[in-house]
Amino acid sequence: MSIAICCDSIGQTFRLPDQRQIEVLRDASFDVKPKEFVSILGASGSGKSTLFRFIAGLLKPTAGEVRVFGRPVAAPREDVTLMFQSPTLFPWMSVLENILFPVSYRHGRVDAQSENEAHALVTAVGLAGRERARPAELSGGMQQRVALARALLGQPKIVLLDEPFSALDEMLRETLALDVHRMLAAAECTALLVTHSIAEAALLSDRVVVLGGSPSCVIDIITVDVDRPRTTATLDDPNYAAACRQLRSALRRNYTDEKVAG
Amino acid sequence: MKRLTTPFTIVAVLAVWEMACRLLAIPSYILPPPSEIAVAAIEFGPHWWVSIYETLLTVGCGFALALGVGFPLAVVIARSSTAYRAIYPLLVIKQSTPIVAIAPIIIVSFGTGLMAKALVAATVAIFPIVVSTATGLIATPKEYLELARSVHEDPWKALIRIRLPFAVRHIFSGLRVSITLAVIGAVVAEFVSAGRGLGYLVYSSTAFMRTPLAFAALLMLGIIGLSLFSMVGLIQNTFFPWAKDMPDEEGANA
Ligand SMILES: Nc1ncnc2c1ncn2[C@@H]1O[C@H](COP(=O)(O)OP(=O)(O)OP(=O)(O)O)[C@@H](O)[C@H]1O
Ligand SMILES: [Mg+2]
């Protein structure tokens, strides 16, 4: 079993309420190996979040198939967690309750082990002392970190992170991203990340999938040839710089193509 | 200063009223001055309790009935679009028929007892409960439901743990309207059934030209309506303090 996630010729056509159809994805294929960290880069509206919903089992693609650990995805799996693009915190729950939501919702109660894990995660995302706070009392970046902690709870085998650091300041983003990378590596967790930042994709990923075109497909898969653990020193690695350059030119090429085509 | 605006307005209105009645020599069976209303209210003394109790009982039972029927109805409407299409138009028709027209029919069919009066009150009070509860349940952001579904697929669990808490703000705004409507319904029922209670007091004292007492009863009804309205708000703020700063329908804390 050497493939964690397999997207096999995925296509998605949405039918709008006015009966118009929009084809978002066509024939998109890529694999993610166990323990690998893969980023997805692509223009806004290229179908990245939609792709995550397929893998999470929330939506079935209109064409092609998604397999997780070799099994076609029919429903959400317990070992795959998804962090949505917006924090999606429940206003009636405290920070801690929000983080523990997957456990309490699934089992109807919270065990001591999960609770300890949640406390550790609160600290890991830099929110120690705010456990009892309500989401409304938190800044956008803090809410995002709560959502991140919730996605990391319960030792998932695969985490899907949809722009998890977008609301954070540059320094916190770098620090937290590297912390999360280390945590995921230690837990031998497979990670898929959506980001709009070339630097972030190159810093964290083993490989980067670039989406482009309209409807989107995979236009490039770029390997970032830098050893783990990733640290701030990675930023000075010539291979990191090379990956950034490659990613930029792939995106740029697609961007100008679309300008010309459109 | 701002906090004094309302009391000041009230005092000013009462003063103008009193002056107008005296200067223009308006007969008190047409428009009694506030002072006479106050005297009538004091003279009525312990009889108040009987009337207030009677009306509150009707309001309470009617409201409870409206809640007991309206709430499950809202859940059904929110769960199925067929039920929505079947029930909603009926509710609207019911709501656009004046309660004063419905009340006599109910009283004739069910008698003049507490049950019949509560039924009249419930008939008016049920509408906002059903509409706002169903609206809140339906308006639950898609992302909340997807998050729940990604953990565990169970529509009933989602209803209770996600949709219901989300709808709390809607439900309470419905309850606030509903409780004041229940007071109106109770008064109408008392008018029609000629029983006891504050509504009947207004009715009977105008019939006997005791206008000051009618005004006092009216005032009492106003106070009861306002108190019940505030009480619902108080319950919300005590038990669901977070509901005040809920995100609006579209964005889940975006
Ligand atoms: N439920 C839906 N119904 C109709 N169209 C949809 C639906 N969900 C997504 N789309 C469309 O699919 C396209 C891709 O959406 P998606 O959210 O996957 O983009 P994205 O790559 O995540 O963009 P961003 O970077 O801005 O988050 C958009 O054009 C969007 O309008
Ligand atoms: Mg997206």
PDB file of C-alpha atoms in Angstrom, chain A residues 27-241:
ATOM      1  CA  ASP A  27      -8.880  15.043 -15.950  1.00  0.00           C
ATOM      2  CA  ALA A  28      -6.868  16.039 -12.886  1.00  0.00           C
ATOM      3  CA  SER A  29      -4.621  13.268 -11.631  1.00  0.00           C
ATOM      4  CA  PHE A  30      -1.955  13.076  -8.952  1.00  0.00           C
ATOM      5  CA  ASP A  31      -0.837  10.786  -6.137  1.00  0.00           C
ATOM      6  CA  VAL A  32       0.315  11.452  -2.628  1.00  0.00           C
ATOM      7  CA  LYS A  33       2.509   8.887  -0.910  1.00  0.00           C
ATOM      8  CA  PRO A  34       2.195   8.071   2.800  1.00  0.00           C
ATOM      9  CA  LYS A  35       4.020  10.573   5.045  1.00  0.00           C
ATOM     10  CA  GLU A  36       4.503  12.878   2.098  1.00  0.00           C
ATOM     11  CA  PHE A  37       3.786  16.610   2.358  1.00  0.00           C
ATOM     12  CA  VAL A  38       2.239  17.862  -0.872  1.00  0.00           C
ATOM     13  CA  SER A  39       0.985  21.353  -1.649  1.00  0.00           C
ATOM     14  CA  ILE A  40      -1.551  22.401  -4.223  1.00  0.00           C
ATOM     15  CA  LEU A  41      -0.959  25.715  -5.910  1.00  0.00           C
ATOM     16  CA  GLY A  42      -3.315  27.314  -8.363  1.00  0.00           C
ATOM     17  CA  ALA A  43      -5.258  30.428  -9.158  1.00  0.00           C
ATOM     18  CA  SER A  44      -8.280  31.449  -7.144  1.00  0.00           C
ATOM     19  CA  GLY A  45     -11.285  29.474  -8.353  1.00  0.00           C
ATOM     20  CA  SER A  46      -9.190  26.697  -9.879  1.00  0.00           C
ATOM     21  CA  GLY A  47     -10.934  24.052  -7.776  1.00  0.00           C
ATOM     22  CA  LYS A  48      -8.528  23.430  -4.922  1.00  0.00           C
ATOM     23  CA  SER A  49     -11.125  23.507  -2.175  1.00  0.00           C
ATOM     24  CA  THR A  50     -13.395  21.384  -4.326  1.00  0.00           C
ATOM     25  CA  LEU A  51     -10.630  18.811  -4.661  1.00  0.00           C
ATOM     26  CA  PHE A  52     -10.343  18.695  -0.861  1.00  0.00           C
ATOM     27  CA  ARG A  53     -14.033  18.044  -0.536  1.00  0.00           C
ATOM     28  CA  PHE A  54     -13.637  15.010  -2.797  1.00  0.00           C
ATOM     29  CA  ILE A  55     -10.785  13.620  -0.740  1.00  0.00           C
ATOM     30  CA  ALA A  56     -12.650  14.301   2.506  1.00  0.00           C
ATOM     31  CA  GLY A  57     -15.647  12.394   1.166  1.00  0.00           C
ATOM     32  CA  LEU A  58     -18.004  15.357   1.322  1.00  0.00           C
ATOM     33  CA  LEU A  59     -18.602  15.432  -2.420  1.00  0.00           C
ATOM     34  CA  LYS A  60     -18.304  12.949  -5.246  1.00  0.00           C
ATOM     35  CA  PRO A  61     -16.556  14.114  -8.417  1.00  0.00           C
ATOM     36  CA  THR A  62     -18.675  13.963 -11.553  1.00  0.00           C
ATOM     37  CA  ALA A  63     -15.844  12.128 -13.316  1.00  0.00           C
ATOM     38  CA  GLY A  64     -12.931  10.021 -12.195  1.00  0.00           C
ATOM     39  CA  GLU A  65     -12.270   8.548  -8.787  1.00  0.00           C
ATOM     40  CA  VAL A  66     -10.498   9.442  -5.578  1.00  0.00           C
ATOM     41  CA  ARG A  67      -8.917   6.625  -3.599  1.00  0.00           C
ATOM     42  CA  VAL A  68      -7.573   6.892  -0.080  1.00  0.00           C
ATOM     43  CA  PHE A  69      -5.234   4.089   0.971  1.00  0.00           C
ATOM     44  CA  GLY A  70      -6.402   2.180  -2.074  1.00  0.00           C
ATOM     45  CA  ARG A  71     -10.130   2.407  -1.272  1.00  0.00           C
ATOM     46  CA  PRO A  72     -12.528   4.562  -3.307  1.00  0.00           C
ATOM     47  CA  VAL A  73     -13.829   7.384  -1.127  1.00  0.00           C
ATOM     48  CA  ALA A  74     -17.554   6.933  -0.538  1.00  0.00           C
ATOM     49  CA  ALA A  75     -17.999   8.825   2.727  1.00  0.00           C
ATOM     50  CA  PRO A  76     -15.903  10.813   5.198  1.00  0.00           C
ATOM     51  CA  ARG A  77     -13.269   8.699   6.912  1.00  0.00           C
ATOM     52  CA  GLU A  78     -12.243   8.940  10.528  1.00  0.00           C
ATOM     53  CA  ASP A  79      -8.537   9.014   9.692  1.00  0.00           C
ATOM     54  CA  VAL A  80      -8.832  11.939   7.233  1.00  0.00           C
ATOM     55  CA  THR A  81      -9.394  15.408   8.678  1.00  0.00           C
ATOM     56  CA  LEU A  82     -10.145  18.577   6.792  1.00  0.00           C
ATOM     57  CA  MET A  83      -9.418  22.122   7.834  1.00  0.00           C
ATOM     58  CA  PHE A  84     -11.795  24.366   5.922  1.00  0.00           C
ATOM     59  CA  GLN A  85     -10.724  27.565   4.231  1.00  0.00           C
ATOM     60  CA  SER A  86     -12.800  29.619   6.693  1.00  0.00           C
ATOM     61  CA  PRO A  87     -12.371  28.782  10.388  1.00  0.00           C
ATOM     62  CA  THR A  88     -15.935  27.391  10.773  1.00  0.00           C
ATOM     63  CA  LEU A  89     -15.897  27.550  14.560  1.00  0.00           C
ATOM     64  CA  PHE A  90     -19.136  27.066  16.440  1.00  0.00           C
ATOM     65  CA  PRO A  91     -19.956  30.284  18.314  1.00  0.00           C
ATOM     66  CA  TRP A  92     -21.668  28.369  21.104  1.00  0.00           C
ATOM     67  CA  MET A  93     -18.546  26.393  21.955  1.00  0.00           C
ATOM     68  CA  SER A  94     -15.371  27.504  23.678  1.00  0.00           C
ATOM     69  CA  VAL A  95     -11.975  27.165  22.011  1.00  0.00           C
ATOM     70  CA  LEU A  96     -11.395  23.832  23.726  1.00  0.00           C
ATOM     71  CA  GLU A  97     -14.858  22.525  22.881  1.00  0.00           C
ATOM     72  CA  ASN A  98     -14.371  23.511  19.255  1.00  0.00           C
ATOM     73  CA  ILE A  99     -11.091  21.640  19.096  1.00  0.00           C
ATOM     74  CA  LEU A 100     -12.692  18.604  20.724  1.00  0.00           C
ATOM     75  CA  PHE A 101     -15.748  18.807  18.479  1.00  0.00           C
ATOM     76  CA  PRO A 102     -14.818  15.814  16.287  1.00  0.00           C
ATOM     77  CA  VAL A 103     -14.514  13.594  19.372  1.00  0.00           C
ATOM     78  CA  SER A 104     -17.600  14.867  21.176  1.00  0.00           C
ATOM     79  CA  TYR A 105     -19.724  14.785  18.047  1.00  0.00           C
ATOM     80  CA  ARG A 106     -18.667  11.303  17.056  1.00  0.00           C
ATOM     81  CA  HIS A 107     -18.752   9.634  20.460  1.00  0.00           C
ATOM     82  CA  GLY A 108     -21.084  11.885  22.407  1.00  0.00           C
ATOM     83  CA  ARG A 109     -18.456  12.375  25.108  1.00  0.00           C
ATOM     84  CA  VAL A 110     -14.808  13.334  25.475  1.00  0.00           C
ATOM     85  CA  ASP A 111     -12.195  10.968  26.848  1.00  0.00           C
ATOM     86  CA  ALA A 112      -9.318  12.141  29.024  1.00  0.00           C
ATOM     87  CA  GLN A 113      -6.730  11.313  26.390  1.00  0.00           C
ATOM     88  CA  SER A 114      -8.366  13.513  23.761  1.00  0.00           C
ATOM     89  CA  GLU A 115      -8.709  16.273  26.291  1.00  0.00           C
ATOM     90  CA  ASN A 116      -4.996  16.129  27.093  1.00  0.00           C
ATOM     91  CA  GLU A 117      -4.220  16.114  23.412  1.00  0.00           C
ATOM     92  CA  ALA A 118      -6.445  19.146  22.870  1.00  0.00           C
ATOM     93  CA  HIS A 119      -4.657  21.038  25.624  1.00  0.00           C
ATOM     94  CA  ALA A 120      -1.314  20.233  24.036  1.00  0.00           C
ATOM     95  CA  LEU A 121      -2.601  21.436  20.661  1.00  0.00           C
ATOM     96  CA  VAL A 122      -3.866  24.704  22.127  1.00  0.00           C
ATOM     97  CA  THR A 123      -0.349  25.325  23.356  1.00  0.00           C
ATOM     98  CA  ALA A 124       1.175  24.226  20.062  1.00  0.00           C
ATOM     99  CA  VAL A 125      -0.836  26.796  18.117  1.00  0.00           C
ATOM    100  CA  GLY A 126       0.062  29.496  20.640  1.00  0.00           C
ATOM    101  CA  LEU A 127      -3.313  29.919  22.310  1.00  0.00           C
ATOM    102  CA  ALA A 128      -2.511  28.659  25.813  1.00  0.00           C
ATOM    103  CA  GLY A 129      -4.713  30.463  28.317  1.00  0.00           C
ATOM    104  CA  ARG A 130      -7.515  31.041  25.806  1.00  0.00           C
ATOM    105  CA  GLU A 131      -9.105  27.592  26.175  1.00  0.00           C
ATOM    106  CA  ARG A 132     -12.339  28.972  27.608  1.00  0.00           C
ATOM    107  CA  ALA A 133     -12.664  31.878  25.163  1.00  0.00           C
ATOM    108  CA  ARG A 134     -15.531  31.995  22.667  1.00  0.00           C
ATOM    109  CA  PRO A 135     -14.633  32.308  18.967  1.00  0.00           C
ATOM    110  CA  ALA A 136     -16.176  35.789  18.847  1.00  0.00           C
ATOM    111  CA  GLU A 137     -13.500  36.967  21.291  1.00  0.00           C
ATOM    112  CA  LEU A 138     -10.669  35.829  19.015  1.00  0.00           C
ATOM    113  CA  SER A 139      -8.992  37.531  16.078  1.00  0.00           C
ATOM    114  CA  GLY A 140      -9.268  35.999  12.628  1.00  0.00           C
ATOM    115  CA  GLY A 141      -5.785  34.498  12.883  1.00  0.00           C
ATOM    116  CA  MET A 142      -6.550  33.023  16.296  1.00  0.00           C
ATOM    117  CA  GLN A 143      -9.744  31.457  14.979  1.00  0.00           C
ATOM    118  CA  GLN A 144      -7.758  29.958  12.148  1.00  0.00           C
ATOM    119  CA  ARG A 145      -5.325  28.417  14.625  1.00  0.00           C
ATOM    120  CA  VAL A 146      -8.197  26.878  16.573  1.00  0.00           C
ATOM    121  CA  ALA A 147      -9.432  25.325  13.338  1.00  0.00           C
ATOM    122  CA  LEU A 148      -5.907  24.034  12.683  1.00  0.00           C
ATOM    123  CA  ALA A 149      -5.727  22.458  16.128  1.00  0.00           C
ATOM    124  CA  ARG A 150      -9.103  20.799  15.523  1.00  0.00           C
ATOM    125  CA  ALA A 151      -7.836  19.290  12.271  1.00  0.00           C
ATOM    126  CA  LEU A 152      -4.745  17.917  14.008  1.00  0.00           C
ATOM    127  CA  LEU A 153      -6.660  16.285  16.878  1.00  0.00           C
ATOM    128  CA  GLY A 154      -6.930  12.521  17.039  1.00  0.00           C
ATOM    129  CA  GLN A 155      -3.769  11.534  15.136  1.00  0.00           C
ATOM    130  CA  PRO A 156      -5.297  11.516  11.657  1.00  0.00           C
ATOM    131  CA  LYS A 157      -3.428   9.602   8.958  1.00  0.00           C
ATOM    132  CA  ILE A 158      -4.157  12.317   6.420  1.00  0.00           C
ATOM    133  CA  VAL A 159      -4.735  16.019   7.038  1.00  0.00           C
ATOM    134  CA  LEU A 160      -6.116  18.344   4.398  1.00  0.00           C
ATOM    135  CA  LEU A 161      -5.246  21.954   5.160  1.00  0.00           C
ATOM    136  CA  ASP A 162      -6.995  24.583   3.069  1.00  0.00           C
ATOM    137  CA  GLU A 163      -4.982  27.806   3.353  1.00  0.00           C
ATOM    138  CA  PRO A 164      -4.365  27.219   7.067  1.00  0.00           C
ATOM    139  CA  PHE A 165      -2.032  30.161   7.600  1.00  0.00           C
ATOM    140  CA  SER A 166      -3.627  32.782   5.367  1.00  0.00           C
ATOM    141  CA  ALA A 167      -4.786  35.038   8.215  1.00  0.00           C
ATOM    142  CA  LEU A 168      -1.506  35.038  10.138  1.00  0.00           C
ATOM    143  CA  ASP A 169       1.300  37.566  10.185  1.00  0.00           C
ATOM    144  CA  GLU A 170       4.454  36.646   8.274  1.00  0.00           C
ATOM    145  CA  MET A 171       6.543  35.652  11.315  1.00  0.00           C
ATOM    146  CA  LEU A 172       3.849  33.585  12.999  1.00  0.00           C
ATOM    147  CA  ARG A 173       3.024  31.971   9.679  1.00  0.00           C
ATOM    148  CA  GLU A 174       6.614  30.811   9.196  1.00  0.00           C
ATOM    149  CA  THR A 175       7.028  29.617  12.771  1.00  0.00           C
ATOM    150  CA  LEU A 176       3.694  27.857  12.986  1.00  0.00           C
ATOM    151  CA  ALA A 177       4.068  26.305   9.541  1.00  0.00           C
ATOM    152  CA  LEU A 178       7.403  24.787  10.503  1.00  0.00           C
ATOM    153  CA  ASP A 179       6.016  23.619  13.861  1.00  0.00           C
ATOM    154  CA  VAL A 180       3.087  21.954  12.155  1.00  0.00           C
ATOM    155  CA  HIS A 181       5.432  20.401   9.619  1.00  0.00           C
ATOM    156  CA  ARG A 182       7.487  18.921  12.434  1.00  0.00           C
ATOM    157  CA  MET A 183       4.424  17.657  14.285  1.00  0.00           C
ATOM    158  CA  LEU A 184       3.045  15.999  11.159  1.00  0.00           C
ATOM    159  CA  ALA A 185       6.406  14.430  10.359  1.00  0.00           C
ATOM    160  CA  ALA A 186       6.699  13.077  13.914  1.00  0.00           C
ATOM    161  CA  ALA A 187       3.184  11.620  13.683  1.00  0.00           C
ATOM    162  CA  GLU A 188       4.000  10.136  10.254  1.00  0.00           C
ATOM    163  CA  CYS A 189       0.961  11.923   8.939  1.00  0.00           C
ATOM    164  CA  THR A 190       0.325  12.532   5.252  1.00  0.00           C
ATOM    165  CA  ALA A 191      -0.435  16.176   4.521  1.00  0.00           C
ATOM    166  CA  LEU A 192      -2.030  18.002   1.648  1.00  0.00           C
ATOM    167  CA  LEU A 193      -1.920  21.777   1.777  1.00  0.00           C
ATOM    168  CA  VAL A 194      -3.610  24.429  -0.296  1.00  0.00           C
ATOM    169  CA  THR A 195      -1.783  27.725  -0.344  1.00  0.00           C
ATOM    170  CA  HIS A 196      -1.426  30.800  -2.498  1.00  0.00           C
ATOM    171  CA  SER A 197       2.131  31.370  -1.297  1.00  0.00           C
ATOM    172  CA  ILE A 198       4.937  30.004  -3.434  1.00  0.00           C
ATOM    173  CA  ALA A 199       7.366  30.448  -0.551  1.00  0.00           C
ATOM    174  CA  GLU A 200       5.151  28.509   1.835  1.00  0.00           C
ATOM    175  CA  ALA A 201       4.617  25.693  -0.662  1.00  0.00           C
ATOM    176  CA  ALA A 202       8.344  25.361  -1.293  1.00  0.00           C
ATOM    177  CA  LEU A 203       9.265  25.603   2.383  1.00  0.00           C
ATOM    178  CA  LEU A 204       6.953  22.813   3.512  1.00  0.00           C
ATOM    179  CA  SER A 205       6.388  20.480   0.598  1.00  0.00           C
ATOM    180  CA  ASP A 206       8.096  17.447  -0.770  1.00  0.00           C
ATOM    181  CA  ARG A 207       6.191  18.038  -3.980  1.00  0.00           C
ATOM    182  CA  VAL A 208       3.928  20.782  -5.280  1.00  0.00           C
ATOM    183  CA  VAL A 209       0.988  20.120  -7.597  1.00  0.00           C
ATOM    184  CA  VAL A 210       0.246  23.107  -9.805  1.00  0.00           C
ATOM    185  CA  LEU A 211      -3.286  23.473 -11.114  1.00  0.00           C
ATOM    186  CA  GLY A 212      -3.972  25.593 -14.152  1.00  0.00           C
ATOM    187  CA  GLY A 213      -6.040  26.024 -17.253  1.00  0.00           C
ATOM    188  CA  SER A 214      -9.755  26.339 -17.546  1.00  0.00           C
ATOM    189  CA  PRO A 215     -11.225  23.891 -16.662  1.00  0.00           C
ATOM    190  CA  SER A 216      -8.280  23.177 -14.399  1.00  0.00           C
ATOM    191  CA  CYS A 217      -6.036  20.211 -14.588  1.00  0.00           C
ATOM    192  CA  VAL A 218      -2.625  19.399 -13.190  1.00  0.00           C
ATOM    193  CA  ILE A 219      -0.201  21.436 -15.286  1.00  0.00           C
ATOM    194  CA  ASP A 220       2.954  20.662 -13.351  1.00  0.00           C
ATOM    195  CA  ILE A 221       4.248  18.677 -10.386  1.00  0.00           C
ATOM    196  CA  ILE A 222       7.419  20.120  -8.940  1.00  0.00           C
ATOM    197  CA  THR A 223       9.674  18.287  -6.504  1.00  0.00           C
ATOM    198  CA  VAL A 224      11.334  20.307  -3.768  1.00  0.00           C
ATOM    199  CA  ASP A 225      14.616  18.525  -3.253  1.00  0.00           C
ATOM    200  CA  VAL A 226      15.386  19.601   0.292  1.00  0.00           C
ATOM    201  CA  ASP A 227      15.856  17.181   3.208  1.00  0.00           C
ATOM    202  CA  ARG A 228      13.759  17.125   6.325  1.00  0.00           C
ATOM    203  CA  PRO A 229      13.509  18.574   8.890  1.00  0.00           C
ATOM    204  CA  ARG A 230      12.535  21.832   7.253  1.00  0.00           C
ATOM    205  CA  THR A 231      13.730  24.820   9.251  1.00  0.00           C
ATOM    206  CA  THR A 232      14.360  28.474   8.591  1.00  0.00           C
ATOM    207  CA  ALA A 233      17.697  27.288   7.177  1.00  0.00           C
ATOM    208  CA  THR A 234      15.697  25.706   4.347  1.00  0.00           C
ATOM    209  CA  LEU A 235      15.090  29.230   3.093  1.00  0.00           C
ATOM    210  CA  ASP A 236      18.800  29.510   2.236  1.00  0.00           C
ATOM    211  CA  ASP A 237      18.971  26.168   0.442  1.00  0.00           C
ATOM    212  CA  PRO A 238      19.691  26.594  -3.285  1.00  0.00           C
ATOM    213  CA  ASN A 239      17.187  23.810  -4.070  1.00  0.00           C
ATOM    214  CA  TYR A 240      14.507  25.756  -2.204  1.00  0.00           C
ATOM    215  CA  ALA A 241      15.256  28.800  -4.329  1.00  0.00           C
TER     216      ALA A 241
END
